[in-house]
XYZ file of N, CA, C and O in Angstrom:
752
model
N -18.516 18.759 6.762
C -17.654 17.807 6.060
C -17.606 18.214 4.587
O -18.635 18.359 3.945
N -16.377 18.369 4.044
C -16.268 18.731 2.633
C -16.352 17.486 1.752
O -16.404 16.358 2.257
N -16.331 17.685 0.441
C -16.475 16.568 -0.501
C -15.366 15.530 -0.351
O -15.626 14.326 -0.392
N -14.120 15.991 -0.177
C -13.002 15.053 -0.040
C -13.195 14.204 1.213
O -13.061 12.978 1.171
N -13.528 14.836 2.329
C -13.752 14.090 3.568
C -14.894 13.088 3.416
O -14.813 11.968 3.926
N -15.937 13.484 2.721
C -17.072 12.591 2.486
C -16.633 11.351 1.701
O -16.973 10.224 2.065
N -15.837 11.553 0.655
C -15.374 10.426 -0.161
C -14.392 9.542 0.604
O -14.439 8.313 0.481
N -13.535 10.153 1.413
C -12.618 9.367 2.240
C -13.426 8.540 3.248
O -13.142 7.354 3.457
N -14.442 9.126 3.838
C -15.302 8.403 4.782
C -15.970 7.210 4.104
O -16.023 6.111 4.673
N -16.463 7.392 2.884
C -17.091 6.280 2.153
C -16.075 5.182 1.848
O -16.390 3.988 1.937
N -14.844 5.574 1.499
C -13.798 4.584 1.236
C -13.475 3.792 2.500
O -13.326 2.565 2.452
N -13.396 4.481 3.641
C -13.120 3.810 4.914
C -14.260 2.852 5.272
O -14.022 1.735 5.744
N -15.495 3.260 5.029
C -16.638 2.370 5.276
C -16.514 1.093 4.445
O -16.776 -0.006 4.946
N -16.113 1.239 3.177
C -15.929 0.070 2.312
C -14.803 -0.821 2.840
O -14.923 -2.052 2.843
N -13.711 -0.219 3.311
C -12.605 -0.994 3.888
C -13.065 -1.768 5.118
O -12.768 -2.959 5.257
N -13.801 -1.097 5.983
C -14.249 -1.741 7.230
C -15.275 -2.840 6.968
O -15.450 -3.734 7.803
N -15.934 -2.782 5.820
C -16.890 -3.828 5.438
C -16.189 -4.987 4.715
O -16.853 -5.895 4.224
N -14.854 -4.934 4.645
C -14.101 -6.016 4.005
C -13.887 -5.823 2.521
O -13.449 -6.743 1.832
N -14.154 -4.627 2.027
C -14.035 -4.375 0.598
C -12.624 -4.044 0.150
O -11.755 -3.676 0.946
N -12.438 -4.183 -1.158
C -11.217 -3.741 -1.823
C -11.555 -2.414 -2.477
O -12.563 -2.295 -3.171
N -10.720 -1.417 -2.233
C -10.952 -0.098 -2.810
C -9.792 0.266 -3.734
O -8.743 -0.385 -3.725
N -9.994 1.329 -4.506
C -8.927 1.878 -5.342
C -8.740 3.332 -4.955
O -9.707 4.021 -4.600
N -7.502 3.803 -5.013
C -7.199 5.171 -4.608
C -5.906 5.613 -5.294
O -5.066 4.791 -5.648
N -5.724 6.932 -5.465
C -4.501 7.415 -6.114
C -3.308 7.379 -5.162
O -3.449 7.585 -3.961
N -2.140 7.088 -5.732
C -0.890 7.124 -4.979
C 0.098 8.011 -5.739
O -0.286 8.744 -6.640
N 1.356 7.914 -5.391
C 2.366 8.781 -5.981
C 2.461 8.662 -7.502
O 2.703 9.639 -8.191
N 2.293 7.452 -8.048
C 2.468 7.249 -9.492
C 1.229 6.669 -10.175
O 0.953 7.015 -11.320
N 0.534 5.781 -9.505
C -0.580 5.053 -10.116
C -1.720 4.928 -9.120
O -1.567 5.273 -7.945
N -2.837 4.400 -9.569
C -3.899 4.049 -8.634
C -3.530 2.725 -7.992
O -2.950 1.839 -8.625
N -3.850 2.628 -6.716
C -3.593 1.409 -5.983
C -4.888 0.709 -5.642
O -5.942 1.336 -5.545
N -4.791 -0.605 -5.484
C -5.873 -1.381 -4.889
C -5.480 -1.583 -3.440
O -4.319 -1.869 -3.141
N -6.429 -1.432 -2.546
C -6.103 -1.572 -1.143
C -7.215 -2.202 -0.350
O -8.361 -2.289 -0.798
N -6.827 -2.644 0.845
C -7.783 -3.236 1.778
C -7.158 -3.207 3.158
O -6.008 -2.806 3.334
N -7.919 -3.650 4.124
C -7.452 -3.797 5.496
C -6.425 -4.933 5.511
O -6.757 -6.071 5.165
N -5.187 -4.670 5.899
C -4.174 -5.728 5.881
C -4.433 -6.861 6.876
O -3.861 -7.937 6.743
N -5.325 -6.634 7.831
C -5.625 -7.666 8.822
C -6.864 -8.479 8.466
O -7.293 -9.329 9.242
N -7.415 -8.235 7.287
C -8.578 -8.979 6.785
C -8.089 -9.932 5.708
O -7.909 -9.554 4.552
N -7.841 -11.175 6.097
C -7.267 -12.161 5.177
C -8.124 -12.360 3.931
O -7.602 -12.485 2.820
N -9.438 -12.360 4.091
C -10.325 -12.547 2.932
C -10.217 -11.361 1.968
O -10.231 -11.544 0.748
N -10.096 -10.154 2.501
C -9.957 -8.979 1.639
C -8.636 -9.025 0.877
O -8.584 -8.709 -0.315
N -7.565 -9.426 1.549
C -6.271 -9.545 0.868
C -6.363 -10.605 -0.230
O -5.846 -10.407 -1.341
N -7.052 -11.697 0.038
C -7.242 -12.737 -0.985
C -8.013 -12.178 -2.181
O -7.721 -12.526 -3.337
N -8.992 -11.303 -1.930
C -9.736 -10.677 -3.035
C -8.824 -9.789 -3.885
O -8.966 -9.740 -5.103
N -7.893 -9.095 -3.245
C -6.930 -8.289 -4.003
C -6.151 -9.188 -4.964
O -6.014 -8.889 -6.150
N -5.646 -10.307 -4.453
C -4.893 -11.236 -5.291
C -5.764 -11.789 -6.420
O -5.309 -11.904 -7.558
N -7.014 -12.115 -6.119
C -7.917 -12.632 -7.152
C -8.206 -11.575 -8.213
O -8.186 -11.869 -9.412
N -8.471 -10.341 -7.792
C -8.729 -9.262 -8.747
C -7.536 -9.044 -9.665
O -7.694 -8.861 -10.872
N -6.358 -9.044 -9.097
C -5.152 -8.790 -9.877
C -4.708 -10.014 -10.683
O -3.888 -9.895 -11.570
N -5.248 -11.191 -10.334
C -4.790 -12.456 -10.911
C -3.284 -12.592 -10.671
O -2.508 -12.966 -11.543
N -2.910 -12.254 -9.442
C -1.515 -12.193 -9.030
C -1.072 -13.530 -8.454
O -1.811 -14.160 -7.698
N 0.153 -13.962 -8.771
C 0.650 -15.219 -8.190
C 0.636 -15.162 -6.662
O 1.016 -14.141 -6.077
N 0.188 -16.228 -6.018
C 0.041 -16.221 -4.564
C 1.352 -16.192 -3.794
O 1.349 -16.072 -2.585
N 2.499 -16.280 -4.474
C 3.784 -16.259 -3.781
C 4.308 -14.843 -3.580
O 5.278 -14.634 -2.860
N 3.676 -13.852 -4.201
C 4.120 -12.474 -4.046
C 3.479 -11.849 -2.814
O 2.298 -12.038 -2.566
N 4.262 -11.081 -2.081
C 3.726 -10.346 -0.948
C 3.106 -9.045 -1.434
O 3.085 -8.747 -2.622
N 2.579 -8.288 -0.493
C 2.018 -6.970 -0.817
C 2.744 -5.927 0.016
O 3.368 -6.250 1.022
N 2.640 -4.693 -0.401
C 3.219 -3.636 0.410
C 2.108 -2.903 1.139
O 0.936 -2.987 0.763
N 2.499 -2.213 2.184
C 1.562 -1.431 2.975
C 1.960 0.033 2.890
O 3.151 0.357 2.913
N 0.962 0.909 2.794
C 1.225 2.343 2.885
C 0.607 2.856 4.174
O -0.320 2.259 4.712
N 1.139 3.976 4.619
C 0.670 4.560 5.872
C 0.821 6.062 5.819
O 1.513 6.606 4.952
N 0.195 6.726 6.776
C 0.285 8.183 6.890
C 1.493 8.616 7.701
O 1.980 9.724 7.537
N 1.985 7.726 8.587
C 3.144 8.059 9.409
C 3.825 6.781 9.880
O 3.287 5.684 9.714
N 5.004 6.942 10.450
C 5.800 5.793 10.878
C 5.073 4.948 11.919
O 5.184 3.717 11.914
N 4.336 5.575 12.812
C 3.637 4.834 13.858
C 2.683 3.795 13.276
O 2.458 2.750 13.883
N 2.133 4.062 12.078
C 1.193 3.116 11.469
C 1.886 1.876 10.898
O 1.222 0.869 10.672
N 3.187 1.929 10.647
C 3.891 0.766 10.099
C 4.839 0.106 11.097
O 5.280 -1.024 10.885
N 5.141 0.782 12.174
C 6.149 0.300 13.117
C 5.862 -1.112 13.635
O 6.773 -1.924 13.786
N 4.604 -1.436 13.863
C 4.278 -2.747 14.436
C 4.569 -3.913 13.489
O 4.633 -5.056 13.916
N 4.771 -3.627 12.194
C 5.063 -4.676 11.222
C 6.557 -4.968 11.120
O 6.970 -5.889 10.428
N 7.381 -4.172 11.793
C 8.836 -4.223 11.653
C 9.480 -4.907 12.853
O 9.156 -4.604 13.999
N 10.440 -5.786 12.567
C 11.297 -6.327 13.623
C 12.448 -5.341 13.776
O 13.491 -5.462 13.118
N 12.248 -4.330 14.603
C 13.217 -3.245 14.748
C 14.577 -3.722 15.264
O 15.598 -3.089 14.982
N 14.606 -4.838 15.971
C 15.879 -5.360 16.483
C 16.818 -5.754 15.346
O 18.033 -5.805 15.533
N 16.281 -6.018 14.170
C 17.101 -6.416 13.023
C 17.454 -5.251 12.106
O 18.110 -5.450 11.083
N 17.027 -4.044 12.451
C 17.267 -2.878 11.590
C 18.366 -2.016 12.204
O 18.189 -1.472 13.300
N 19.504 -1.884 11.497
C 20.568 -1.020 12.020
C 20.072 0.420 12.194
O 19.271 0.912 11.400
N 20.547 1.077 13.241
C 20.099 2.442 13.556
C 20.303 3.389 12.382
O 19.427 4.206 12.082
N 21.447 3.273 11.682
C 21.706 4.179 10.554
C 20.736 3.919 9.399
O 20.380 4.849 8.669
N 20.305 2.681 9.234
C 19.322 2.370 8.187
C 17.982 3.014 8.524
O 17.311 3.566 7.642
N 17.608 2.960 9.779
C 16.343 3.565 10.195
C 16.387 5.088 10.017
O 15.399 5.696 9.588
N 17.512 5.692 10.289
C 17.667 7.138 10.069
C 17.485 7.451 8.579
O 16.784 8.396 8.219
N 18.104 6.654 7.711
C 17.985 6.847 6.256
C 16.527 6.728 5.799
O 16.040 7.547 5.027
N 15.842 5.728 6.300
C 14.442 5.514 5.928
C 13.579 6.682 6.381
O 12.811 7.244 5.602
N 13.732 7.038 7.634
C 12.885 8.106 8.184
C 13.135 9.441 7.486
O 12.227 10.257 7.377
N 14.351 9.649 6.985
C 14.654 10.867 6.232
C 13.973 10.856 4.860
O 13.719 11.911 4.281
N 13.649 9.666 4.350
C 13.009 9.556 3.031
C 11.482 9.590 3.116
O 10.811 9.629 2.083
N 10.945 9.562 4.312
C 9.486 9.533 4.512
C 9.006 10.802 5.179
O 9.709 11.356 6.018
N 7.805 11.265 4.930
C 6.931 10.726 3.891
C 7.509 11.031 2.515
O 8.104 12.078 2.297
N 7.296 10.084 1.632
C 7.815 10.246 0.279
C 7.637 8.990 -0.541
O 7.194 7.957 -0.040
N 8.028 9.070 -1.813
C 7.820 7.966 -2.745
C 8.918 6.906 -2.662
O 9.554 6.562 -3.649
N 9.167 6.417 -1.460
C 10.218 5.417 -1.239
C 9.625 4.251 -0.462
O 9.117 4.443 0.646
N 9.718 3.074 -1.041
C 9.242 1.859 -0.384
C 10.457 1.085 0.089
O 11.421 0.915 -0.654
N 10.397 0.631 1.326
C 11.502 -0.101 1.943
C 11.010 -1.471 2.412
O 9.920 -1.583 2.976
N 11.829 -2.492 2.193
C 11.523 -3.829 2.697
C 12.268 -4.003 4.011
O 13.497 -3.935 4.065
N 11.482 -4.185 5.064
C 12.003 -4.362 6.419
C 11.919 -5.819 6.827
O 11.034 -6.557 6.360
N 12.779 -6.255 7.774
C 12.541 -7.548 8.409
C 11.185 -7.451 9.108
O 10.915 -6.470 9.800
N 10.347 -8.431 8.901
C 8.992 -8.297 9.452
C 8.898 -8.838 10.875
O 9.583 -9.780 11.241
N 8.036 -8.185 11.624
C 7.755 -8.613 12.993
C 7.018 -9.950 12.963
O 6.272 -10.240 12.019
N 7.213 -10.721 14.006
C 6.578 -12.042 14.090
C 5.057 -11.952 14.023
O 4.398 -12.860 13.519
N 4.484 -10.861 14.497
C 3.025 -10.712 14.517
C 2.435 -10.287 13.163
O 1.224 -10.240 13.016
N 3.288 -10.001 12.184
C 2.788 -9.603 10.861
C 2.070 -10.789 10.227
O 2.632 -11.888 10.152
N 0.837 -10.575 9.769
C 0.101 -11.689 9.171
C 0.839 -12.309 7.976
O 1.356 -11.594 7.111
N 0.903 -13.621 7.961
C 1.596 -14.366 6.903
C 1.029 -14.044 5.521
O 1.762 -13.999 4.539
N -0.277 -13.804 5.437
C -0.882 -13.552 4.128
C -0.385 -12.251 3.490
O -0.581 -12.038 2.310
N 0.274 -11.393 4.241
C 0.854 -10.174 3.668
C 2.224 -10.444 3.059
O 2.576 -9.871 2.043
N 3.007 -11.315 3.697
C 4.387 -11.556 3.271
C 4.526 -12.754 2.342
O 5.503 -12.853 1.606
N 3.595 -13.672 2.414
C 3.608 -14.860 1.547
C 4.919 -15.624 1.617
O 5.521 -15.967 0.603
N 5.386 -15.855 2.847
C 6.593 -16.653 3.031
C 7.890 -15.869 2.973
O 8.953 -16.421 3.234
N 7.824 -14.596 2.643
C 9.034 -13.768 2.616
C 9.382 -13.322 4.035
O 8.501 -13.119 4.862
N 10.665 -13.121 4.292
C 11.112 -12.691 5.614
C 10.868 -11.202 5.845
O 10.901 -10.734 6.973
N 10.609 -10.478 4.767
C 10.439 -9.033 4.879
C 9.023 -8.582 4.583
O 8.179 -9.352 4.129
N 8.798 -7.305 4.848
C 7.523 -6.655 4.546
C 7.845 -5.296 3.928
O 8.664 -4.549 4.448
N 7.207 -5.002 2.797
C 7.435 -3.737 2.093
C 6.504 -2.666 2.656
O 5.292 -2.878 2.747
N 7.095 -1.516 3.023
C 6.343 -0.449 3.684
C 6.679 0.909 3.067
O 7.813 1.143 2.660
N 5.677 1.800 3.062
C 5.903 3.177 2.607
C 5.037 4.123 3.415
O 3.853 3.866 3.611
N 5.639 5.199 3.880
C 4.878 6.299 4.458
C 4.681 7.273 3.306
O 5.633 7.890 2.833
N 3.467 7.347 2.842
C 3.164 8.088 1.628
C 3.141 9.596 1.843
O 2.747 10.075 2.898
N 3.557 10.293 0.798
C 3.464 11.756 0.787
C 2.256 12.203 -0.027
O 1.981 13.396 -0.109
N 1.540 11.239 -0.613
C 0.364 11.609 -1.402
C -0.733 12.054 -0.437
O -1.148 11.289 0.436
N -1.213 13.298 -0.547
C -2.141 13.822 0.463
C -3.432 13.017 0.610
O -3.888 12.796 1.738
N -3.999 12.550 -0.491
C -5.259 11.810 -0.397
C -5.028 10.411 0.180
O -5.801 9.949 1.033
N -3.962 9.734 -0.257
C -3.656 8.408 0.284
C -3.333 8.503 1.782
O -3.782 7.663 2.573
N -2.591 9.533 2.180
C -2.279 9.717 3.605
C -3.548 10.015 4.399
O -3.748 9.485 5.500
N -4.425 10.832 3.846
C -5.695 11.148 4.502
C -6.532 9.882 4.689
O -7.152 9.679 5.733
N -6.512 9.019 3.690
C -7.235 7.743 3.765
C -6.677 6.886 4.900
O -7.436 6.336 5.699
N -5.364 6.777 4.995
C -4.745 5.985 6.071
C -5.063 6.567 7.446
O -5.339 5.822 8.386
N -5.026 7.900 7.549
C -5.363 8.536 8.834
C -6.812 8.236 9.214
O -7.111 7.890 10.351
N -7.721 8.369 8.259
C -9.138 8.136 8.538
C -9.401 6.669 8.879
O -10.234 6.360 9.733
N -8.683 5.761 8.223
C -8.823 4.333 8.506
C -8.217 3.994 9.867
O -8.655 3.060 10.532
N -7.188 4.743 10.257
C -6.541 4.507 11.541
C -5.392 3.531 11.484
O -4.986 2.982 12.504
N -4.852 3.305 10.295
C -3.729 2.382 10.168
C -3.283 2.234 8.740
O -3.817 2.869 7.819
N -2.286 1.380 8.571
C -1.734 1.104 7.252
C -2.748 0.337 6.407
O -3.646 -0.333 6.934
N -2.577 0.457 5.097
C -3.429 -0.240 4.131
C -2.581 -1.028 3.151
O -1.468 -0.604 2.800
N -3.115 -2.133 2.665
C -2.495 -2.820 1.542
C -2.490 -1.846 0.373
O -3.446 -1.101 0.165
N -1.397 -1.845 -0.374
C -1.302 -0.987 -1.551
C -0.573 -1.731 -2.647
O 0.609 -2.045 -2.521
N -1.285 -2.028 -3.710
C -0.695 -2.678 -4.874
C -1.313 -2.035 -6.102
O -2.453 -1.585 -6.059
N -0.566 -1.954 -7.155
C -1.049 -1.252 -8.341
C -2.377 -1.816 -8.834
O -2.606 -3.022 -8.809
N -3.235 -0.924 -9.281
C -4.569 -1.302 -9.763
C -4.466 -1.762 -11.213
O -4.586 -0.973 -12.143
N -4.205 -3.030 -11.363
C -4.114 -3.652 -12.688
C -4.145 -5.167 -12.523
O -3.869 -5.689 -11.455
N -4.465 -5.838 -13.604
C -4.321 -7.292 -13.625
C -2.828 -7.574 -13.749
O -2.085 -6.774 -14.337
N -2.377 -8.681 -13.206
C -0.957 -9.035 -13.235
C -0.432 -8.989 -14.672
O -1.004 -9.580 -15.572
N 0.651 -8.230 -14.865
C 1.269 -8.139 -16.178
C 0.725 -7.035 -17.071
O 1.282 -6.760 -18.131
N -0.362 -6.386 -16.652
C -0.954 -5.297 -17.428
C -0.445 -3.958 -16.892
O -0.011 -3.874 -15.749
N -0.548 -2.886 -17.693
C -0.138 -1.577 -17.180
C -1.058 -1.125 -16.042
O -2.259 -1.390 -16.062
N -0.509 -0.439 -15.044
C -1.330 0.027 -13.929
C -2.252 1.177 -14.328
O -1.925 1.977 -15.203
N -3.395 1.246 -13.677
C -4.358 2.329 -13.909
C -3.798 3.626 -13.355
O -3.224 3.661 -12.265
N -4.004 4.697 -14.092
C -3.535 6.014 -13.655
C -4.685 6.995 -13.446
O -4.466 8.181 -13.232
N -5.920 6.474 -13.488
C -7.089 7.324 -13.258
C -8.220 6.474 -12.699
O -8.227 5.243 -12.846
N -9.177 7.159 -12.082
C -10.359 6.458 -11.561
C -11.112 5.789 -12.698
O -11.631 4.674 -12.548
N -11.157 6.439 -13.862
C -11.867 5.875 -15.022
C -11.197 4.583 -15.501
O -11.876 3.628 -15.863
N -9.868 4.551 -15.457
C -9.152 3.344 -15.872
C -9.401 2.198 -14.882
O -9.522 1.039 -15.293
N -9.494 2.521 -13.603
C -9.821 1.495 -12.601
C -11.220 0.949 -12.869
O -11.434 -0.268 -12.879
N -12.161 1.840 -13.109
C -13.540 1.432 -13.383
C -13.598 0.530 -14.612
O -14.278 -0.497 -14.602
N -12.860 0.891 -15.655
C -12.855 0.086 -16.885
C -12.246 -1.295 -16.648
O -12.718 -2.288 -17.200
N -11.219 -1.357 -15.817
C -10.527 -2.625 -15.571
C -11.272 -3.538 -14.603
O -11.273 -4.758 -14.778
N -11.903 -2.958 -13.585
C -12.452 -3.778 -12.507
C -13.958 -3.651 -12.291
O -14.541 -4.477 -11.597
N -14.573 -2.602 -12.829
C -16.014 -2.427 -12.687
C -16.483 -2.526 -11.255
O -15.903 -1.934 -10.344
N -17.513 -3.309 -11.028
C -18.137 -3.442 -9.716
C -17.365 -4.355 -8.761
O -17.768 -4.521 -7.610
N -16.248 -4.925 -9.229
C -15.451 -5.792 -8.359
C -14.686 -5.005 -7.300
O -14.169 -5.587 -6.356
N -14.602 -3.689 -7.472
C -13.968 -2.817 -6.486
C -15.087 -2.145 -5.698
O -16.021 -1.589 -6.275
N -14.993 -2.214 -4.374
C -16.072 -1.712 -3.517
C -16.210 -0.196 -3.562
O -17.313 0.333 -3.398
N -15.098 0.521 -3.774
C -15.154 1.977 -3.830
C -13.923 2.479 -4.563
O -12.825 1.937 -4.385
N -14.106 3.493 -5.385
C -12.988 4.156 -6.055
C -12.914 5.574 -5.507
O -13.843 6.364 -5.680
N -11.816 5.865 -4.827
C -11.568 7.200 -4.295
C -10.898 8.005 -5.409
O -9.706 7.829 -5.680
N -11.676 8.814 -6.082
C -11.164 9.566 -7.226
C -10.204 10.657 -6.773
O -10.347 11.214 -5.679
N -9.233 10.946 -7.603
C -8.256 11.990 -7.334
C -7.104 11.857 -8.304
O -7.046 10.920 -9.097
N -6.200 12.793 -8.225
C -5.031 12.790 -9.095
C -3.908 11.981 -8.459
O -3.724 12.020 -7.241
N -3.142 11.279 -9.294
C -1.939 10.623 -8.791
C -0.884 11.700 -8.532
O -1.045 12.854 -8.938
N 0.199 11.313 -7.901
C 1.251 12.263 -7.548
C 2.148 12.686 -8.688
O 3.036 13.499 -8.497
N 1.952 12.129 -9.865
C 2.694 12.573 -11.037
C 3.979 11.827 -11.337
O 4.646 12.138 -12.323
N 4.366 10.863 -10.516
C 5.569 10.088 -10.831
C 5.323 9.255 -12.082
O 4.238 8.710 -12.276
N 6.335 9.131 -12.915
C 6.206 8.371 -14.161
C 6.195 6.866 -13.919
O 5.603 6.115 -14.689
N 6.853 6.432 -12.833
C 6.954 4.995 -12.549
C 6.595 4.737 -11.093
O 6.736 5.624 -10.253
N 6.163 3.507 -10.790
C 5.902 3.171 -9.384
C 7.140 3.433 -8.525
O 8.271 3.456 -9.020
N 6.918 3.616 -7.253
C 8.006 3.977 -6.346
C 9.088 2.896 -6.315
O 8.794 1.708 -6.396
N 10.343 3.331 -6.180
C 11.418 2.344 -6.048
C 11.280 1.584 -4.730
O 10.747 2.113 -3.756
N 11.757 0.346 -4.735
C 11.735 -0.492 -3.537
C 13.167 -0.895 -3.225
O 13.884 -1.385 -4.101
N 13.563 -0.680 -1.964
C 14.917 -1.023 -1.513
C 14.854 -1.856 -0.233
O 13.939 -1.705 0.564
N 15.867 -2.682 -0.054
C 16.029 -3.435 1.173
C 16.604 -2.496 2.228
O 17.642 -1.873 2.008
N 15.954 -2.381 3.357
C 16.365 -1.425 4.387
C 17.725 -1.762 4.997
O 18.495 -0.870 5.328
N 18.040 -3.031 5.126
C 19.279 -3.442 5.774
C 20.467 -3.323 4.826
O 21.505 -2.771 5.188
N 20.309 -3.802 3.580
C 21.431 -3.828 2.638
C 21.474 -2.603 1.720
O 22.506 -2.329 1.123
N 20.347 -1.918 1.577
C 20.259 -0.798 0.635
C 20.059 -1.245 -0.795
O 19.891 -0.431 -1.707
N 20.041 -2.559 -1.028
C 19.887 -3.110 -2.383
C 18.567 -2.670 -3.005
O 17.532 -2.694 -2.355
N 18.631 -2.292 -4.284
C 17.429 -1.913 -5.016
C 16.728 -3.179 -5.495
O 17.340 -4.025 -6.152
N 15.454 -3.296 -5.148
C 14.652 -4.447 -5.541
C 13.838 -4.111 -6.788
O 13.681 -4.914 -7.676
N 13.319 -2.864 -6.808
C 12.605 -2.364 -7.989
C 13.052 -0.919 -8.178
O 12.975 -0.118 -7.278
N 13.514 -0.617 -9.391
C 14.021 0.725 -9.668
C 12.995 1.678 -10.179
O 11.866 1.437 -10.375
């Protein structure tokens, strides 16, 4: 096992223990947890001091890891082709959510934001975990997002169970978010 695999394994152990971890993504460090652990998702919101009405997005290593969160019957075939052509990549899409998607992820919204990441370390983390992860910028609500492991440590200290150190993907801004059905830009 090389050093990267060892660190990914430690991050997965922290996730499985209900912890909130930090890891690099395409533009910034993200805070993440098991999306099916309601208490862990609540800790993400508490750490960020984020309003409870906002949903979270999920990242994954491949489409199969996010498919179960989508109500595919509501997604036009051409929209799905467009999305799949943009993944893996720095594109987040809001899909109509499947009925089985936990409410604590969507916070009353009809959709769920999903991304199949092209960031090698984030994708490796999702593969090792065996599914999608919550992904939200590592910062307190309204503050600039962390762009390094050191910035995460300074902002959150021991409140984060594990920091998976690595380089971000180099994007200047967080990934754009679009509505999959309408194509409307939600965040540019």
